[in-house]
Amino acid sequence: MFGKLDLSAIPLSQPIPLITSAIVILIALGVLVLITVKGWWPYLWREWITSVDHKRIGVMYCLLGVLMLIRGFADAIMMRTQQAVAINAPGYLPPEHYNQIFTAHGTIMILFGAMPLVLGFMNFLVPLQLGVRDVAFPTFNSVGFWLTASGALLVNLSLFIGEFARTGWLPYPPLSETAYTPGVGVDYYLWAVQISGIGTLITGINIVTTVLKMRCRGMDYLRMPVFCWTALASSLLIVATFPVLTATLAMLSLDRYLGFHYFTNTAGGNPMMFVNLVWAWGHPEVYILILPAFGIFSEIFPTFSGKPLFGYRSMVAATLFICIVSLLVWLHHFFTMGAGAAVNTFFGISSSIIAVGTGVKIYNWIFTMYGGRVRFEVPMLWSMGFIFTFIIGGLTGVLLAVPPADFITHNSMFLVAHFHNVIIGGVVFGIFAGLEFWFPKVFGFRLHEGWGKTAFWLAFIGFWVTFAPLYILGLLGMTRRLQHINFEVWAPWLYVSMAGVGILILGVISQVVQLVVSIRNRDKLRDVTGDPWDGRSLEWATPSPPPFFNFAVMPNVTGEEAYWGIKLRAVETQQLSPEPKYEPIEMPINSPVGIYTAFFTSIFGFAMIWYIWWLAIVALVAAFAGFVVFAWRDVHEFEVPVEEVARVDRARRAARAALLERLSGTRGAS
């Protein structure tokens, strides 16, 4: 009745996962008890769980991403410490547990940490920057988020019940086939990633449709903020490549469940075809993550330099260039496969050429700062740290694009250092810059500057102390994924790297302290104007936080920097534009279809992992029934009264008028 599931699935003989499971369960129960005692369930259900507001969904995406980053960072700490203490010794992690940790680390950081954070920024910002009130498909958007959360739940469930994959973050066959990995670890991976991948695809479709079809008046393509362009390019890659990932994992699932031979060594199967297909998704995935980060930097550099972005149109062209060429470089991940000199040459050249698009962007950011009044606020520090770090990572990437050099460094710690150089230096630094930059827009108060700068410098220094030694270890011949070390020459560099992890931990603690101090002092840090940084795009025209309908009156854009032009006219005329005529607004109603679908999808995934066929059928039918019930819904929208619209906008105008008066007084005094 319960398939493979029995009491042996609980890791009673493994103290580390058992203790971790107990701690996580206690924390979860504590949170549930607190919510119940405080009576917060009605508020959470109404304002968050069933919300279809793109801003709420964006915040939930970011919260999920932060939680999973913490989980992935915990895995990283164990990996680095294990290698440092396992020099001519077994260390404290047995091989099967260590293999699960490095697999979970990569899977979580890429698919359940960075991806939700990037999708969260796109969800929150794109409609605001385009001057519209929501995404194209609000309820579909909720379904996408909750499916992503469902996949994250299954990954974490493997910590308590069963095991996770031991194959690496991409489950290469034949190791991932049933003959070599008969347990449920690979099945946890397959269903978690397939379910979350469907959620990501839904969000990608939503963002593409929103950008192409739902811009405000005057918002031509070449007037969109660069972040919207990067969100569009990233979403186009999602739509193009995530079906490839889903199909590839579906074929591997058929191999494991029904004995098919897509990727086996026998009966006509071809394991290398899996490698080709998974990297046809895998390398564009890197650009799915980095392009929105580029968009974040393209908003921060002009704001804190006090001048427009240099080379706006070349930025757009470089974004689309990267989007297209990123689909033509995947084979550089396995030059050693033996495809031949001609194939390796083509992909080596394309892998080098794609750096041109990134180079254009970096020069444009530098020229944006040149001649400007640069303010070294916390978001700007993360952005400048990114330029230095990403240039080094990019140069090592161009080195790896040369097949002979790649043959030497393939599968070594040099590759690990390069990958973290671009992902942490690009994506993670971009995410932290964006969190600092838009936090007051989301929550209505700024983060503490002192603790923010402390966190940046600890993270920046800690990153280089952690990963610079890995370049040297790679050149010394150390391969990745070693559970223990038998070569003492590597020991000093492993110790330095472990010290770097300690510095990174201090950086994370500083960020936690920054958040706590900021919440405690939120009245002093309150953003009353909605524009704390002197921003240039339309999201800064709204109050902080924005109302659920975003704009009382739809904007009419007349230039590349929509809000900057409005501010200049107000300063020049010493008055705001006349009060508009307010009208009722129709907004989509909340819907529980997202959480409902994810609940039964999680049960379906768990049942498939453990071969509980009857439960899988029941859960799948129930999830489909939710869509049917939603399709028969008669009421789709509700009307916001004109009085509420006027009240919110008049409060915003009063704050802007007070700011304008202060600016006028300052100019008069000077």
Coordinates of C-alpha atoms in Angstrom, one line a residue, residues 114-115 117-119 121-122 125 226-235 237-238 285-299 319 361 365 426-427 430-431 434 438:
A114 CA 19.0 32.0 -7.2
M115 CA 16.0 31.2 -9.5
L117 CA 15.1 35.4 -6.1
V118 CA 15.5 36.4 -9.8
L119 CA 11.9 35.5 -10.5
F121 CA 12.6 40.6 -8.7
M122 CA 11.0 40.2 -12.2
L125 CA 9.4 45.2 -10.7
V226 CA 17.0 48.0 -19.1
F227 CA 15.8 45.7 -16.3
C228 CA 12.6 45.0 -18.3
W229 CA 14.7 44.2 -21.3
T230 CA 16.9 41.7 -19.3
A231 CA 13.7 40.2 -17.7
L232 CA 12.3 39.8 -21.2
A233 CA 15.5 38.1 -22.5
S234 CA 15.7 35.9 -19.4
S235 CA 12.0 34.9 -19.8
L237 CA 15.3 31.7 -22.5
I238 CA 13.0 30.2 -19.9
E285 CA 20.2 28.7 -17.3
V286 CA 23.3 30.6 -16.3
Y287 CA 22.2 33.5 -18.5
I288 CA 18.6 33.2 -17.2
L289 CA 20.1 34.1 -13.8
I290 CA 22.7 36.6 -14.8
L291 CA 20.7 38.7 -17.3
P292 CA 18.2 40.0 -14.6
A293 CA 21.3 40.7 -12.4
F294 CA 22.7 42.8 -15.2
G295 CA 19.4 44.6 -15.3
I296 CA 19.6 45.4 -11.6
F297 CA 23.1 46.9 -12.1
S298 CA 21.8 48.9 -15.0
E299 CA 19.3 50.5 -12.6
T319 CA 21.2 41.9 -23.9
K361 CA 27.8 46.2 -20.6
W365 CA 28.5 50.8 -16.6
G426 CA 27.4 38.2 -10.8
V427 CA 24.1 36.8 -9.6
G430 CA 23.3 41.5 -8.0
I431 CA 20.6 40.0 -5.8
G434 CA 18.8 44.7 -5.6
W438 CA 14.4 48.1 -3.6

